[in-house]
């Protein structure tokens, strides 16, 4: 059936997106011929033959994908599909860009690790299967520029046992974000009750272009306090990071407890919470 050729063509073309990054990184230009091949697959995408339907796609358990500068991360994509004959296989690709029609409009992609998905038929209906695939992000290779942080699209194809199937190039999206780090230091310690405590720290985030961490400027960070003997942190005030990512503020000492900085994240950067710094109030 034609859909089998469609699945194979689109899967192969999308997979090329992940191999195009080293050349793009070296030249400073996104794409190259491999990504143009990826874009050319648009003509074959979003096709359906027969009764196959993709009913649900969950990326990384519904959580955002956050990466630092060097460590790889493997995430799972679960695809639920249905067909009267049963589901034989699925494929998926995570990709970044605007569309698949315009050459150079796709600048990133990560292909599945497996040759075939692991599919499990539903006990309630053999027509329905949930298939799982894994994807490994390598920030050094796959995330070659900071502009890749944000929304990624998910292309999915499903093949039924009767050789009919469906391909959808952007069935859902997921968030790929830069990792953030934040530190804290409260001093002096110990301190007399009613005296001033200075709480410093620094907010940094992964720079994928340099594979290093750098200060994250002009960001709102919560200064939080947990009284000794309790289990809940409360926000005391919000502090703005400086041009170097530095954090600094003062508070009055009232009771023994733990101080920390909490960064809630942005659309391109993940959350970060510092370790707690205990201050003994005399």
CSV table of C-alpha atoms in Angstrom, one decimal:
chain,number,residue,atom,x,y,z
A,1,UNK,CA,0.0,0.0,0.0
A,2,UNK,CA,1.1,3.6,-0.6
A,3,UNK,CA,1.0,4.5,3.0
A,4,UNK,CA,3.9,2.1,3.8
A,5,UNK,CA,6.1,4.0,1.3
A,6,UNK,CA,4.8,7.3,2.8
A,7,UNK,CA,5.8,6.1,6.3
A,8,UNK,CA,9.2,5.0,5.2
A,9,UNK,CA,9.9,8.2,3.2
A,10,UNK,CA,8.8,10.6,5.9
A,11,UNK,CA,10.5,8.7,8.6
A,12,UNK,CA,13.8,8.6,6.8
A,13,UNK,CA,13.6,12.3,5.8
A,14,UNK,CA,12.7,13.4,9.3
A,15,UNK,CA,15.6,11.3,10.7
A,16,UNK,CA,18.0,13.2,8.5
A,17,UNK,CA,17.2,16.4,10.5
A,18,UNK,CA,19.1,15.1,13.5
A,19,UNK,CA,22.2,14.3,11.4
A,20,UNK,CA,22.2,17.8,9.8
A,21,UNK,CA,23.2,19.6,13.0
A,22,UNK,CA,27.0,19.1,12.9
A,23,UNK,CA,27.3,20.5,9.4
A,24,UNK,CA,25.0,23.4,10.4
A,25,UNK,CA,27.0,24.1,13.5
A,26,UNK,CA,30.2,24.2,11.6
A,27,UNK,CA,28.9,26.5,8.9
A,28,UNK,CA,26.8,28.7,11.2
A,29,UNK,CA,23.8,28.1,8.9
A,30,UNK,CA,20.8,25.9,9.7
A,31,UNK,CA,19.8,23.0,7.6
A,32,UNK,CA,22.0,22.2,4.6
A,33,UNK,CA,20.8,19.6,2.1
A,34,UNK,CA,19.6,17.1,4.8
A,35,UNK,CA,17.2,19.6,6.2
A,36,UNK,CA,16.0,20.5,2.7
A,37,UNK,CA,15.3,16.8,2.3
A,38,UNK,CA,13.3,17.0,5.5
A,39,UNK,CA,11.3,19.9,4.2
A,40,UNK,CA,10.7,18.2,0.9
A,41,UNK,CA,8.9,15.3,2.8
A,42,UNK,CA,6.0,17.7,3.3
A,43,UNK,CA,4.5,16.5,0.1
A,44,UNK,CA,4.2,13.0,1.5
A,45,UNK,CA,3.2,14.0,5.0
A,46,UNK,CA,-0.3,14.2,6.6
A,47,UNK,CA,-1.7,11.3,4.7
A,48,UNK,CA,-4.1,8.5,5.7
A,49,UNK,CA,-5.3,5.3,4.1
A,50,UNK,CA,-7.8,3.0,5.7
A,51,UNK,CA,-9.2,3.3,9.3
A,52,UNK,CA,-6.0,3.9,11.2
A,53,UNK,CA,-6.2,6.7,13.7
A,54,UNK,CA,-3.8,8.2,16.2
A,55,UNK,CA,-5.7,9.0,19.3
A,56,UNK,CA,-3.1,10.1,21.9
A,57,UNK,CA,0.5,11.2,22.0
A,58,UNK,CA,2.4,11.8,25.3
A,59,UNK,CA,5.9,13.1,25.2
A,60,UNK,CA,8.1,12.7,28.3
A,61,UNK,CA,5.2,11.9,30.5
A,62,UNK,CA,3.7,15.3,29.8
A,63,UNK,CA,6.7,17.1,31.3
A,64,UNK,CA,9.0,19.6,29.6
A,65,UNK,CA,12.4,18.4,28.4
A,66,UNK,CA,15.2,20.4,30.1
A,67,UNK,CA,18.8,20.0,29.1
A,68,UNK,CA,22.1,21.4,30.3
A,69,UNK,CA,25.3,21.8,28.3
A,70,UNK,CA,26.8,18.3,28.0
A,71,UNK,CA,24.7,15.5,29.6
A,72,UNK,CA,22.4,13.6,27.3
A,73,UNK,CA,18.7,12.9,28.2
A,74,UNK,CA,16.5,10.1,26.9
A,75,UNK,CA,12.7,10.7,26.9
A,76,UNK,CA,9.8,8.4,26.0
A,77,UNK,CA,7.0,9.1,23.5
A,78,UNK,CA,3.9,7.0,24.0
A,79,UNK,CA,1.6,6.8,21.0
A,80,UNK,CA,-1.9,5.3,21.2
A,81,UNK,CA,-3.4,4.3,17.9
A,82,UNK,CA,-6.4,2.3,16.7
A,83,UNK,CA,-7.3,0.2,13.6
A,84,UNK,CA,-9.7,-2.7,13.2
A,85,UNK,CA,-6.9,-5.0,12.1
A,86,UNK,CA,-4.6,-3.9,14.9
A,87,UNK,CA,-1.5,-1.7,15.1
A,88,UNK,CA,1.7,-3.1,13.6
A,89,UNK,CA,4.2,-0.3,14.3
A,90,UNK,CA,4.6,3.5,14.8
A,91,UNK,CA,7.3,6.0,14.2
A,92,UNK,CA,7.9,9.5,15.6
A,93,UNK,CA,10.3,12.4,15.2
A,94,UNK,CA,10.7,15.5,17.3
A,95,UNK,CA,11.5,18.6,15.2
A,96,UNK,CA,11.9,22.3,15.5
A,97,UNK,CA,11.0,24.8,12.9
A,98,UNK,CA,8.1,26.7,11.3
A,99,UNK,CA,6.9,24.3,8.5
A,100,UNK,CA,8.1,21.5,6.3
A,101,UNK,CA,7.5,23.2,3.0
A,102,UNK,CA,10.1,26.0,3.0
A,103,UNK,CA,13.7,25.0,2.6
A,104,UNK,CA,15.7,26.1,5.6
A,105,UNK,CA,12.6,26.4,7.9
A,106,UNK,CA,13.5,23.3,9.9
A,107,UNK,CA,16.6,23.7,12.1
A,108,UNK,CA,16.5,20.8,14.5
A,109,UNK,CA,15.3,17.2,14.8
A,110,UNK,CA,15.8,14.1,17.0
A,111,UNK,CA,14.9,10.7,15.6
A,112,UNK,CA,13.7,7.7,17.5
A,113,UNK,CA,16.3,5.2,18.9
A,114,UNK,CA,14.5,2.0,18.0
A,115,UNK,CA,14.0,0.4,14.6
A,116,UNK,CA,10.5,-0.7,15.7
A,117,UNK,CA,8.3,0.6,18.5
A,118,UNK,CA,7.3,-1.6,21.4
A,119,UNK,CA,3.5,-1.9,21.0
A,120,UNK,CA,1.1,-3.3,23.6
A,121,UNK,CA,-2.5,-4.1,22.6
A,122,UNK,CA,-5.3,-3.0,24.9
A,123,UNK,CA,-6.9,-5.7,27.0
A,124,UNK,CA,-10.3,-4.1,26.3
A,125,UNK,CA,-9.8,-4.0,22.5
A,126,UNK,CA,-7.2,-5.6,20.3
A,127,UNK,CA,-7.8,-2.8,17.8
A,128,UNK,CA,-6.1,-0.3,20.2
A,129,UNK,CA,-2.4,-0.3,21.0
A,130,UNK,CA,-0.1,1.9,22.9
A,131,UNK,CA,3.4,2.0,21.4
A,132,UNK,CA,6.5,3.4,23.1
A,133,UNK,CA,9.6,4.9,21.5
A,134,UNK,CA,12.7,6.6,23.1
A,135,UNK,CA,14.6,9.7,21.9
A,136,UNK,CA,18.0,10.8,23.1
A,137,UNK,CA,18.9,14.5,23.1
A,138,UNK,CA,22.6,15.3,23.1
A,139,UNK,CA,22.9,19.1,23.7
A,140,UNK,CA,26.4,19.2,22.1
A,141,UNK,CA,25.1,17.8,18.9
A,142,UNK,CA,21.3,18.3,18.7
A,143,UNK,CA,21.1,21.7,20.4
A,144,UNK,CA,23.6,23.8,18.5
A,145,UNK,CA,22.0,27.2,19.1
A,146,UNK,CA,20.0,28.7,21.9
A,147,UNK,CA,17.1,29.5,19.6
A,148,UNK,CA,16.2,25.8,19.6
A,149,UNK,CA,14.8,26.4,23.1
A,150,UNK,CA,11.0,26.5,23.2
A,151,UNK,CA,8.3,24.6,21.3
A,152,UNK,CA,9.1,21.5,19.3
A,153,UNK,CA,6.7,19.7,17.1
A,154,UNK,CA,6.0,16.0,17.0
A,155,UNK,CA,5.6,14.0,13.8
A,156,UNK,CA,3.9,10.6,14.2
A,157,UNK,CA,3.0,7.8,11.8
A,158,UNK,CA,1.1,4.6,12.6
A,159,UNK,CA,1.0,1.5,10.5
A,160,UNK,CA,-1.8,-1.1,10.8
A,161,UNK,CA,-1.5,-4.8,10.4
A,162,UNK,CA,-3.5,-4.6,7.1
A,163,UNK,CA,-0.7,-2.3,5.8
A,164,UNK,CA,-2.9,0.8,5.8
A,165,UNK,CA,-1.9,3.7,8.1
A,166,UNK,CA,-1.7,7.4,8.9
A,167,UNK,CA,1.0,10.1,9.1
A,168,UNK,CA,0.7,13.4,10.9
A,169,UNK,CA,3.6,15.8,10.7
A,170,UNK,CA,2.7,18.0,13.8
A,171,UNK,CA,0.2,16.1,15.8
A,172,UNK,CA,1.3,17.7,19.1
A,173,UNK,CA,4.1,19.8,20.6
A,174,UNK,CA,6.5,19.6,23.5
A,175,UNK,CA,8.8,22.1,25.3
A,176,UNK,CA,12.6,21.8,25.1
A,177,UNK,CA,14.2,24.2,27.6
A,178,UNK,CA,17.7,25.3,28.7
A,179,UNK,CA,18.6,24.2,32.2
A,180,UNK,CA,19.0,26.8,34.9
A,181,UNK,CA,20.9,26.8,38.2
A,182,UNK,CA,20.6,29.1,41.2
A,183,UNK,CA,22.7,29.4,44.3
A,184,UNK,CA,22.2,31.1,47.7
A,185,UNK,CA,24.2,32.3,50.7
A,186,UNK,CA,22.7,34.0,53.7
A,187,UNK,CA,25.0,35.8,56.1
A,188,UNK,CA,26.0,36.5,58.8
A,189,UNK,CA,25.3,33.3,60.6
A,190,UNK,CA,24.6,33.1,63.4
A,191,UNK,CA,22.9,36.5,63.7
A,192,UNK,CA,21.2,38.4,66.4
A,193,UNK,CA,17.4,38.7,66.3
A,194,UNK,CA,16.3,41.9,64.5
A,195,UNK,CA,19.6,42.3,62.7
A,196,UNK,CA,20.0,42.4,58.9
A,197,UNK,CA,20.7,39.3,56.9
A,198,UNK,CA,22.2,39.7,53.4
A,199,UNK,CA,21.1,37.0,51.0
A,200,UNK,CA,23.2,36.6,47.9
A,201,UNK,CA,23.2,34.2,45.0
A,202,UNK,CA,23.5,33.8,41.3
A,203,UNK,CA,21.1,32.6,38.5
A,204,UNK,CA,22.7,31.0,35.5
A,205,UNK,CA,21.5,28.9,32.6
A,206,UNK,CA,22.9,26.7,29.9
A,207,UNK,CA,24.3,28.4,26.8
A,208,UNK,CA,24.0,25.7,24.1
A,209,UNK,CA,26.1,27.7,21.7
A,210,UNK,CA,29.1,27.6,24.0
A,211,UNK,CA,28.4,24.5,26.0
A,212,UNK,CA,28.8,26.6,29.2
A,213,UNK,CA,26.6,28.2,31.8
A,214,UNK,CA,26.2,32.0,31.9
A,215,UNK,CA,24.4,34.5,34.0
A,216,UNK,CA,20.7,34.9,33.3
A,217,UNK,CA,20.0,38.6,33.5
A,218,UNK,CA,16.9,40.6,34.5
A,219,UNK,CA,14.9,37.6,35.8
A,220,UNK,CA,12.6,37.6,38.8
A,221,UNK,CA,13.6,35.1,41.5
A,222,UNK,CA,11.7,34.4,44.7
A,223,UNK,CA,13.5,34.6,48.0
A,224,UNK,CA,11.9,31.9,50.2
A,225,UNK,CA,12.1,31.1,53.9
A,226,UNK,CA,11.2,27.9,55.9
A,227,UNK,CA,11.0,28.2,59.7
A,228,UNK,CA,12.9,25.6,61.6
A,229,UNK,CA,10.7,22.7,62.5
A,230,UNK,CA,8.2,23.3,59.6
A,231,UNK,CA,8.0,21.8,56.1
A,232,UNK,CA,6.7,24.7,54.0
A,233,UNK,CA,8.6,27.5,52.3
A,234,UNK,CA,7.0,30.9,52.0
A,235,UNK,CA,8.0,33.6,49.5
A,236,UNK,CA,9.4,36.6,51.4
A,237,UNK,CA,10.1,38.8,48.4
A,238,UNK,CA,11.0,38.8,44.7
A,239,UNK,CA,14.6,39.7,43.6
A,240,UNK,CA,15.7,40.7,40.1
A,241,UNK,CA,18.9,39.2,38.8
A,242,UNK,CA,21.6,41.7,37.7
A,243,UNK,CA,23.4,42.0,34.3
A,244,UNK,CA,25.6,39.1,35.4
A,245,UNK,CA,22.9,37.0,37.0
A,246,UNK,CA,23.8,38.0,40.5
A,247,UNK,CA,21.1,38.1,43.2
A,248,UNK,CA,21.3,40.2,46.4
A,249,UNK,CA,18.8,41.5,49.0
A,250,UNK,CA,18.5,42.0,52.7
A,251,UNK,CA,15.9,40.9,55.3
A,252,UNK,CA,15.5,41.1,59.1
A,253,UNK,CA,16.4,38.1,61.2
A,254,UNK,CA,13.4,36.9,63.2
A,255,UNK,CA,13.8,33.2,63.9
A,256,UNK,CA,15.9,30.2,63.0
A,257,UNK,CA,15.3,28.8,59.5
A,258,UNK,CA,16.3,28.0,56.0
A,259,UNK,CA,16.7,30.5,53.1
A,260,UNK,CA,16.6,29.6,49.4
A,261,UNK,CA,16.1,31.2,46.0
A,262,UNK,CA,13.4,29.8,43.7
A,263,UNK,CA,13.3,30.5,40.0
A,264,UNK,CA,10.0,29.5,38.4
A,265,UNK,CA,11.4,29.3,34.8
A,266,UNK,CA,10.4,30.9,31.5
A,267,UNK,CA,9.1,29.7,28.1
A,268,UNK,CA,12.7,28.8,27.1
A,269,UNK,CA,14.3,28.0,30.5
A,270,UNK,CA,13.6,25.4,33.1
A,271,UNK,CA,12.9,25.8,36.8
A,272,UNK,CA,15.6,26.0,39.4
A,273,UNK,CA,15.7,25.9,43.2
A,274,UNK,CA,18.9,26.5,45.3
A,275,UNK,CA,19.9,24.3,48.2
A,276,UNK,CA,18.8,25.7,51.5
A,277,UNK,CA,21.1,27.8,53.7
A,278,UNK,CA,20.3,27.6,57.5
A,279,UNK,CA,20.7,30.7,59.6
A,280,UNK,CA,20.8,30.4,63.4
A,281,UNK,CA,19.1,33.4,65.0
A,282,UNK,CA,20.3,34.2,68.6
